CSV table of C-alpha atoms and ligand atoms in Angstrom, one decimal:
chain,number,residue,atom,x,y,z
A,1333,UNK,CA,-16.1,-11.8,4.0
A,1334,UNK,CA,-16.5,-8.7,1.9
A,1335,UNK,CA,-15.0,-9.6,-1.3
A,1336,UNK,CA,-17.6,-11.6,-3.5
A,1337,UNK,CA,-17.7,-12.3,-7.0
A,1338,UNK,CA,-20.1,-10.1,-9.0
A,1339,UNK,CA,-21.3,-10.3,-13.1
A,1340,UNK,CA,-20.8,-8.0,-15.0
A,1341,UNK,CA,-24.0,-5.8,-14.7
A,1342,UNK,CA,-23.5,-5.6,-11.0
A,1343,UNK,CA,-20.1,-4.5,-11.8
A,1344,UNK,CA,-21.4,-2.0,-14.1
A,1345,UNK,CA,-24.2,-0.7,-11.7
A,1346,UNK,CA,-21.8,-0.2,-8.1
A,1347,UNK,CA,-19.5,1.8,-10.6
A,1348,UNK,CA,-21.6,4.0,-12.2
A,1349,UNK,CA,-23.7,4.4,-9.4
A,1350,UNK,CA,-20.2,5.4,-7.8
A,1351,UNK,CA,-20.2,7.9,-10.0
A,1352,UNK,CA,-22.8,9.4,-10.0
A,1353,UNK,CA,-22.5,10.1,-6.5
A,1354,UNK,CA,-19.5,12.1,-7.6
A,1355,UNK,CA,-18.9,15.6,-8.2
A,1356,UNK,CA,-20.4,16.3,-12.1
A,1357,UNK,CA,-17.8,18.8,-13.5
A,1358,UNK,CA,-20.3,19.4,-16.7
A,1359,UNK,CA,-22.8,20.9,-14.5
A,1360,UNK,CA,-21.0,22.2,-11.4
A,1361,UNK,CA,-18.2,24.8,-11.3
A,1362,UNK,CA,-15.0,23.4,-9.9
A,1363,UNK,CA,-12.6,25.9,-9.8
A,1364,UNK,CA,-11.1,26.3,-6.2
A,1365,UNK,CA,-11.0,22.4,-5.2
A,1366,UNK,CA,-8.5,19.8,-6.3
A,1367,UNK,CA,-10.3,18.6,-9.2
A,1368,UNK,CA,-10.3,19.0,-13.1
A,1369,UNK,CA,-11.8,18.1,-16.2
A,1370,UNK,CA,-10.2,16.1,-18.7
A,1371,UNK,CA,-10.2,18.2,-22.7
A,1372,UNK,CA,-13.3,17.0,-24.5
A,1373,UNK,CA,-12.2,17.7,-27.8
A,1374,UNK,CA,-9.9,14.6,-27.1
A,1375,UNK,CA,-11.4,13.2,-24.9
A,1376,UNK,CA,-15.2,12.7,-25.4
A,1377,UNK,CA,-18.0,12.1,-22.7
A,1378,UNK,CA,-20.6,10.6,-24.6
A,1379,UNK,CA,-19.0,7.8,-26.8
A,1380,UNK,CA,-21.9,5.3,-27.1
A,1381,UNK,CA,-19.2,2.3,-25.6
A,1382,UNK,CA,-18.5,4.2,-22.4
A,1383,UNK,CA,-22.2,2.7,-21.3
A,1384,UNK,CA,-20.5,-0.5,-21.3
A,1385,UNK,CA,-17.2,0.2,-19.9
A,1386,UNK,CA,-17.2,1.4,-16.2
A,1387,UNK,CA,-13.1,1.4,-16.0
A,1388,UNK,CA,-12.6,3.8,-19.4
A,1389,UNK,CA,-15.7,5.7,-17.9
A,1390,UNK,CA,-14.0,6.4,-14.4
A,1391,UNK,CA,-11.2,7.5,-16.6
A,1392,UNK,CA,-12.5,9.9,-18.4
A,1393,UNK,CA,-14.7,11.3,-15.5
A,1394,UNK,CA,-11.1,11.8,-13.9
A,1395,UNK,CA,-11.9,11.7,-10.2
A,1396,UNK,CA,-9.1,12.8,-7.8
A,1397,UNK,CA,-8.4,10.7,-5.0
A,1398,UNK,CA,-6.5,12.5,-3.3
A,1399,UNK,CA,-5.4,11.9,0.6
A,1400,UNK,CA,-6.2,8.9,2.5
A,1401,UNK,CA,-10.3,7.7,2.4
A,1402,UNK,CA,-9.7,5.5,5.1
A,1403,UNK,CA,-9.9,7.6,8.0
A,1404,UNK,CA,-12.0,11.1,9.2
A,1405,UNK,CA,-13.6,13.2,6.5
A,1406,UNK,CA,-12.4,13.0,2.4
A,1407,UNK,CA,-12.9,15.6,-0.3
A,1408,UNK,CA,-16.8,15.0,-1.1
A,1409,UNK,CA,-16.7,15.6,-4.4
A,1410,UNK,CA,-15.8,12.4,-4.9
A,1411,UNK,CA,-17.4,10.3,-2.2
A,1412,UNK,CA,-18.7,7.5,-4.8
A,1413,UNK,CA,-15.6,6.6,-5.7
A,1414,UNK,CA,-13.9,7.2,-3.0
A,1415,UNK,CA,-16.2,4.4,-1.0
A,1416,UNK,CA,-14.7,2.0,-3.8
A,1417,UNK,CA,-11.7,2.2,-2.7
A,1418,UNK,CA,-11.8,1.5,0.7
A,1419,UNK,CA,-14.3,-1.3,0.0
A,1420,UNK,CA,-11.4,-2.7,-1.8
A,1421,UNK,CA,-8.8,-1.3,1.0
A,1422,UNK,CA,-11.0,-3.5,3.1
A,1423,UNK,CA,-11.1,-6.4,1.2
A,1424,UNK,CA,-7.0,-6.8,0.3
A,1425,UNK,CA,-6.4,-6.3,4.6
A,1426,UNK,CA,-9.2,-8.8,5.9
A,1427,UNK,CA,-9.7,-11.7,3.0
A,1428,UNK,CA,-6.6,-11.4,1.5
A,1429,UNK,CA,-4.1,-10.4,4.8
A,1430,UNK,CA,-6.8,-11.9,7.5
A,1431,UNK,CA,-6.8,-8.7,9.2
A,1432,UNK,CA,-9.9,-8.2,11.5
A,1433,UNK,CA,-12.6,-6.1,10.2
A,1434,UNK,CA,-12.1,-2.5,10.0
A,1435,UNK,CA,-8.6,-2.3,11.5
A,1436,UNK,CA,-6.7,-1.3,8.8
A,1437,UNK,CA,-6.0,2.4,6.9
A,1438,UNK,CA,-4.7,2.1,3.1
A,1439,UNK,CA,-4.8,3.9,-0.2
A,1440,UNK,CA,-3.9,2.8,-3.4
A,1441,UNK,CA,-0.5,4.1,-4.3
A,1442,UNK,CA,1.5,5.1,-7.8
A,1443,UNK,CA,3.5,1.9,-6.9
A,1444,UNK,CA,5.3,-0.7,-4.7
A,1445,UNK,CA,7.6,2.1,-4.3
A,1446,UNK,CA,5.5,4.9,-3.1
A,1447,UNK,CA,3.8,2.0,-1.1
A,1448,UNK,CA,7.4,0.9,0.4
A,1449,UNK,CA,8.7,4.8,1.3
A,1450,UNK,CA,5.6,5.7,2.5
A,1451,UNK,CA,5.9,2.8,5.0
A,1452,UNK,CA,9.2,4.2,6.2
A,1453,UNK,CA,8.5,7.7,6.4
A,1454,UNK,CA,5.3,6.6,8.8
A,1455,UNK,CA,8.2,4.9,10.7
A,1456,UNK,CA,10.3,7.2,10.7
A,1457,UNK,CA,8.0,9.7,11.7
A,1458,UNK,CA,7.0,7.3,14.8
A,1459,UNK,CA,10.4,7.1,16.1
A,1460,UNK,CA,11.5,10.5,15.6
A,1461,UNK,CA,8.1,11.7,18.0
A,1462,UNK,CA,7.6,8.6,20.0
A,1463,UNK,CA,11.1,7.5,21.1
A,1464,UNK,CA,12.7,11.0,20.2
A,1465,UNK,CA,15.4,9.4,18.0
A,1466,UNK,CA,17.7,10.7,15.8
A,1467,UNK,CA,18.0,10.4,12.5
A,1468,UNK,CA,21.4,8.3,12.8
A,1469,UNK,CA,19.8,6.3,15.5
A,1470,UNK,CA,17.1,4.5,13.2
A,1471,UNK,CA,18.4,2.6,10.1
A,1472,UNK,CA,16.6,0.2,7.3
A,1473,UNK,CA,16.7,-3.4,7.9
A,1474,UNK,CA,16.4,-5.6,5.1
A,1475,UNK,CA,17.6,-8.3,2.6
A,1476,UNK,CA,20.3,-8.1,-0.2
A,1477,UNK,CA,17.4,-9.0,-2.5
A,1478,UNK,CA,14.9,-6.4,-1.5
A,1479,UNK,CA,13.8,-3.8,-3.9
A,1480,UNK,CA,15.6,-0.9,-4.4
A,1481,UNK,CA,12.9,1.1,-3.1
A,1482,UNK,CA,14.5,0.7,0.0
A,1483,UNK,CA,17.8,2.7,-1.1
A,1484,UNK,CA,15.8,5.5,-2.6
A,1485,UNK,CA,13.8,5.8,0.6
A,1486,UNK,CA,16.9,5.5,2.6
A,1487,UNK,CA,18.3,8.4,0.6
A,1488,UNK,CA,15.1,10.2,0.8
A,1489,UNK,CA,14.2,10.2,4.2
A,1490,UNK,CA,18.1,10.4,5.4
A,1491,UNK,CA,18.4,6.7,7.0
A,1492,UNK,CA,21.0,4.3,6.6
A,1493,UNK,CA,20.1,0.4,5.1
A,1494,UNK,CA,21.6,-2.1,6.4
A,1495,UNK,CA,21.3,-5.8,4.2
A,1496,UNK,CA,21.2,-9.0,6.1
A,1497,UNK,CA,23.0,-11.0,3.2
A,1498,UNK,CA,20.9,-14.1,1.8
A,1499,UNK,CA,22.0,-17.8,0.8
A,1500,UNK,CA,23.2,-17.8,-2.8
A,1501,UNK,CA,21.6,-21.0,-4.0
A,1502,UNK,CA,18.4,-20.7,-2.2
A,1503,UNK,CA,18.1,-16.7,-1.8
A,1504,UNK,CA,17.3,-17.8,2.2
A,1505,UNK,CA,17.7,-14.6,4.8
A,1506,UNK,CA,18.7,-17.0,8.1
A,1507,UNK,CA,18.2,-15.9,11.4
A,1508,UNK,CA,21.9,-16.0,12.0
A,1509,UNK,CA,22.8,-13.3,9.6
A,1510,UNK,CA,19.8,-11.1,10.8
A,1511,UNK,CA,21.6,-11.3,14.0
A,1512,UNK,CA,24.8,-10.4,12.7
A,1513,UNK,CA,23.2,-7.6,10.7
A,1514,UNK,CA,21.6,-6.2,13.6
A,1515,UNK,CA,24.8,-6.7,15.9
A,1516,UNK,CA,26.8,-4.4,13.4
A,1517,UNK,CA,24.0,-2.0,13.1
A,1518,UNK,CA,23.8,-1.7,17.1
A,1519,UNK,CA,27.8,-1.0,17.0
A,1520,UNK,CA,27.3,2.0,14.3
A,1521,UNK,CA,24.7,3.3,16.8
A,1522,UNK,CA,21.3,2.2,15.5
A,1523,UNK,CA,18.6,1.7,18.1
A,1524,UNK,CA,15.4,1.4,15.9
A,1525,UNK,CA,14.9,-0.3,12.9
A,1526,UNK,CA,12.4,-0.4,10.0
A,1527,UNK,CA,12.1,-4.0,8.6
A,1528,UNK,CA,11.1,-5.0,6.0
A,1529,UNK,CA,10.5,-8.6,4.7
A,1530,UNK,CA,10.2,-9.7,1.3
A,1531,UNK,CA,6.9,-11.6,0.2
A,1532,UNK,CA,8.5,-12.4,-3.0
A,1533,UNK,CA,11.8,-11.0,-4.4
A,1534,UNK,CA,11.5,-9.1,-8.0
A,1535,UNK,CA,14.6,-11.3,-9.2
A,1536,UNK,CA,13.8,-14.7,-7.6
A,1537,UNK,CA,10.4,-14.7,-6.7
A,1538,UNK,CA,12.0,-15.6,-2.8
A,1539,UNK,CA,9.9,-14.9,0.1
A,1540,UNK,CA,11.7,-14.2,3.5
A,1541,UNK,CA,11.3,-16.0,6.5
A,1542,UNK,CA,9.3,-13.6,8.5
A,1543,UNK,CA,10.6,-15.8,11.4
A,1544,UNK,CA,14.3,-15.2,10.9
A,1545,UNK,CA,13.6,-11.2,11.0
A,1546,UNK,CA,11.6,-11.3,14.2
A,1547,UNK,CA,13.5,-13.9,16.2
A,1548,UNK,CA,16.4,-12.4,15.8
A,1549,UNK,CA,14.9,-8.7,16.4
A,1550,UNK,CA,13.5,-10.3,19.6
A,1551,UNK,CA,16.9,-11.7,21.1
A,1552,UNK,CA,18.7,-8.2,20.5
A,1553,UNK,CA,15.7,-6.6,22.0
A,1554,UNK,CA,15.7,-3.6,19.8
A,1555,UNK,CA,12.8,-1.5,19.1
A,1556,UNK,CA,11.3,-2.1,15.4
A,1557,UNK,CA,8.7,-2.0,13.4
A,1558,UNK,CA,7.8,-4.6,10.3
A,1559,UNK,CA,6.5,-4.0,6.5
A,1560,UNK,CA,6.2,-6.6,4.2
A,1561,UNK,CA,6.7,-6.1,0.5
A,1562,UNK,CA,4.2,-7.8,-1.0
A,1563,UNK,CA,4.6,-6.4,-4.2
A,1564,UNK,CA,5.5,-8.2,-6.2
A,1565,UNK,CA,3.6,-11.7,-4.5
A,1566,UNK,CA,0.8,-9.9,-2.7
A,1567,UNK,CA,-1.6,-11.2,-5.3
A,1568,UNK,CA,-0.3,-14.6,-5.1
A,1569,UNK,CA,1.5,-15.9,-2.5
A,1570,UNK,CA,-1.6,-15.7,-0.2
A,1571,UNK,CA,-3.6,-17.7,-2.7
A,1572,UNK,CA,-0.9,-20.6,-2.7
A,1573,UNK,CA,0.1,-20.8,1.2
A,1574,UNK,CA,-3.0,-21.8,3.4
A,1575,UNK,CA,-1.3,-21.5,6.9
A,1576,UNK,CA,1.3,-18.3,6.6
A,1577,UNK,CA,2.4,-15.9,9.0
A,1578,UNK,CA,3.4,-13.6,6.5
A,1579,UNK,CA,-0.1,-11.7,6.9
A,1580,UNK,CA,-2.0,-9.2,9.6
A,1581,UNK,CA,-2.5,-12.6,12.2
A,1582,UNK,CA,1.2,-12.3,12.6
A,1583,UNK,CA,1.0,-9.6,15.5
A,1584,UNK,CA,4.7,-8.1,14.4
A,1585,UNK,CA,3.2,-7.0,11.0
A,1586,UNK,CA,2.2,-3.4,11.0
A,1587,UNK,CA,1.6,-2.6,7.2
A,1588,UNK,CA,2.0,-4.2,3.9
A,1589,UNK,CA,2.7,-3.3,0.2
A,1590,UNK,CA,0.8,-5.3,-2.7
A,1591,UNK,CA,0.8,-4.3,-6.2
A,1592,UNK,CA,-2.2,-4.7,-8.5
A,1593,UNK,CA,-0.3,-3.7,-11.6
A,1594,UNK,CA,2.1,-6.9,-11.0
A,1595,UNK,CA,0.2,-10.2,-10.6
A,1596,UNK,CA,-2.9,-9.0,-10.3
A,1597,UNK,CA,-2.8,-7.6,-14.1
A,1598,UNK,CA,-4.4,-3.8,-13.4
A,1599,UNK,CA,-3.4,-0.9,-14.9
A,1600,UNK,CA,0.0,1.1,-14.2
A,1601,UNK,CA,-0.5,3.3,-10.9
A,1602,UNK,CA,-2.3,0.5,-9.0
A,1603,UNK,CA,0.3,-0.2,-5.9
A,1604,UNK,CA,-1.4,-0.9,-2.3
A,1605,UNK,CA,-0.3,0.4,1.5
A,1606,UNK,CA,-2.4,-1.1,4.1
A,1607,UNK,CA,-1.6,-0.7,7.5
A,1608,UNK,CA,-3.2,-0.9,11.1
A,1609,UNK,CA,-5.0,1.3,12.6
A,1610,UNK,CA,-2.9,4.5,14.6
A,1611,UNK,CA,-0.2,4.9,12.1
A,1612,UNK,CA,-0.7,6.5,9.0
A,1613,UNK,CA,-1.1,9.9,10.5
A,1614,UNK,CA,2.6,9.7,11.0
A,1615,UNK,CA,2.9,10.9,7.5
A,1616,UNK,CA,0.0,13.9,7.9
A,1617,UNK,CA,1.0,16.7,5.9
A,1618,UNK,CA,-1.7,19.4,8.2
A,1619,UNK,CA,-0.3,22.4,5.8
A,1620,UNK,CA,-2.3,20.6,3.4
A,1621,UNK,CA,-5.2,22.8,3.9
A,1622,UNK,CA,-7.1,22.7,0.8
A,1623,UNK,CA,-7.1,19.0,1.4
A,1624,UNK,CA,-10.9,17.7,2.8
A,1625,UNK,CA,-9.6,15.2,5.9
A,1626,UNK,CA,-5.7,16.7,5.5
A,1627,UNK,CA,-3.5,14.2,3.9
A,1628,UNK,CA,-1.4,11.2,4.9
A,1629,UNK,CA,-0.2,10.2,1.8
A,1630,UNK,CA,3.2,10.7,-0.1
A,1631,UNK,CA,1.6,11.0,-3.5
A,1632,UNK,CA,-1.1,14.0,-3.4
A,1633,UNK,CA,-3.3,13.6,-6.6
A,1634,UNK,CA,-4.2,10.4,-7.7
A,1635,UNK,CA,-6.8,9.0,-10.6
A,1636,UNK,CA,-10.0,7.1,-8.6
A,1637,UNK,CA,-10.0,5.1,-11.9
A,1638,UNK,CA,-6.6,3.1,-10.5
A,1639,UNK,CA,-9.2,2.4,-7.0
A,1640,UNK,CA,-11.9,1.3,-9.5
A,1641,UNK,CA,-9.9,-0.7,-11.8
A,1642,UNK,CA,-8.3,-3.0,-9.1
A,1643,UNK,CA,-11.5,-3.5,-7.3
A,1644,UNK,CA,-13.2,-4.5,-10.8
A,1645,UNK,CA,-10.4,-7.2,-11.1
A,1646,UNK,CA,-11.3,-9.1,-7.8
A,1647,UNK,CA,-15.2,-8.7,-7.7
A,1648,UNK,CA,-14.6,-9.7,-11.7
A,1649,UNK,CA,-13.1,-12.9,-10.4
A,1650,UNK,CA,-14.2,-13.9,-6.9
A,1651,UNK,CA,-12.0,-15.0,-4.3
A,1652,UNK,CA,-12.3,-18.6,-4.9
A,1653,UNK,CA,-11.8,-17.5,-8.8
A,1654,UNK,CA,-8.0,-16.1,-8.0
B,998,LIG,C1,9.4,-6.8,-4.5
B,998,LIG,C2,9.2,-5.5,-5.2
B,998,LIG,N1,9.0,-4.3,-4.4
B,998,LIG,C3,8.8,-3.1,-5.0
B,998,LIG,C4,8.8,-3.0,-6.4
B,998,LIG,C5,8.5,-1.6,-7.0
B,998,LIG,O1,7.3,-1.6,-7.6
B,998,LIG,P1,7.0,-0.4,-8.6
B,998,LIG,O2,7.8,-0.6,-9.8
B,998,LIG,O3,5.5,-0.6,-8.8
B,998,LIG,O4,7.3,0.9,-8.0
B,998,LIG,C6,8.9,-4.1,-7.2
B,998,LIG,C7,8.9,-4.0,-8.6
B,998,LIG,O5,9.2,-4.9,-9.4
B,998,LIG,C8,9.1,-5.4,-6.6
B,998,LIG,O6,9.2,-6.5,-7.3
């Protein structure tokens, strides 16, 4: 297990040691790297209650996060905080999701959406250079209930969404309709599909029978690949099911999205994309060449404080405390 409940001091000694281990923009130039300084007319650096408040301190030292710390080299100018984050990357895959130790690539995202497009684009990406598929042959499989992350990423990335309707008084996706969905997705052409199953809806707090998806994707024998959206129950539904398949022990899950700034009460800008191992470089960008360790990410800069803040919540509490 490596998420333990810590007191406050030890809270307050990881993070600012974290820091320290960071890049110190009052005493080293910084001009050239992805990095800046936030004003210190407004913002000042020496306020005496910033000795006592590691989260508002990570803010105002602004570290960039930028790319994916999970994998290869990172920008070392901010390896303390950096490490943070995929101590808690680590930590939301294997005690939360019962992934196995260091199997899993993550970042923390602006969002559930970002987390939910970036999970198709990596798809996406696979299909296009693994299977050679077009566009038109690959579509979005998911419920009528799903977020509508899915229709943004479907117009972003050019893919077509089909909805497996649910039950109206119980918000169920059966296994029957899946079937039917994927039926009349086969007709229109589609030969790979992106699933994704809901871990609790936004509107009815539903959670999809993982079952009924894969089943169904098993009798039509067509090539997929599965994301749960945990966004919106990532932080709870694990808590309040002992014996679920809707985490990493369920083989047919590849990646997952869980938001911090939902039940988990963090800050805004606080989403999570975990995945396995041997995906997430499906969404390199190489032309990002002033990038340390490239970047697989759809975001490009992001605040280390949103790492820092979410990891402060669960070490803060404890995984019995949740
Ligand atoms: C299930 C689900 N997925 C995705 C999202 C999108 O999250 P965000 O608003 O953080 O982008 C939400 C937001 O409510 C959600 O409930």
């Amino acid at each position: 297990m490596t998420w333990t409940k810590k007191s406050h001091q030890e809270i307050k000694e990881i993070v600012f040691s974290a820091l320290d281990k960071n890049v110190n923009y009052s005493t080293k130039g910084v001009l050239g790297i992805p990095a800046s300084y936030l004003d210190d007319k407004v913002f000042n650096q020496d306020d005496a209650f910033l000795d006592n408040a590691p989260y508002i301190s990570s803010l105002i030292k602004n570290p960039n996060h930028i790319g994916c710390h999970t994998r290869g080299s990172s920008e070392s100018f901010f390896s303390g905080t950096q490490q943070i984050e995929r101590d808690l990357i680590e930590m939301c895959a294997v005690d939360i999701l019962k992934g196995k130790p260091m199997e899993f690539d993550g970042y923390v995202a602006s969002g559930g959406t970002e987390a939910n497009i970036q999970a198709i684009w990596i798809y996406r990406n696979y299909f296009v250079r693994e299977h050679n598929a077009q566009l038109n042959e690959i579509t979005i499989l998911c419920s009528a209930d799903s977020h509508y992350s899915m229709d943004k990423a479907g117009n972003l990335l050019v893919l077509d969404v089909h909805k497996v309707p649910v039950d109206l008084d119980t918000r169920e996706v059966a296994e029957v309709d899946v079937l039917e969905t994927i039926k009349t997705a086969k007709q229109q052409g589609k030969k790979y599909f992106i699933v994704i199953s809901n871990m609790m809806t936004t509107m009815f707090g539903s959670v999809d029978s993982v079952q009924s998806y894969t089943n169904a994707l098993a009798k039509e024998e067509v090539e997929y690949k599965l994301h749960i959206d945990g966004a919106y129950g990532g932080f709870y539904y694990p808590f309040t099911e002992g014996d679920t398949s809707l985490n990493f022990r369920n083989e047919h899950i590849t990646s997952v999205t869980l938001d911090a700034h939902k039940m988990a009460q963090a800050p805004y800008g606080t989403g999570i994309f975990l995945i396995r191992k041997g995906f997430i470089q499906y969404a390199n960008t190489q032309e990002a060449s002033y990038v340390e360790g490239e970047d697989c990410t759809l975001i490009g800069s992001r605040s280390g404080a949103n790492a820092v803040a979410i990891w402060m919540i669960l070490t803060k509490n404890g995984p019995f405390g949740w």
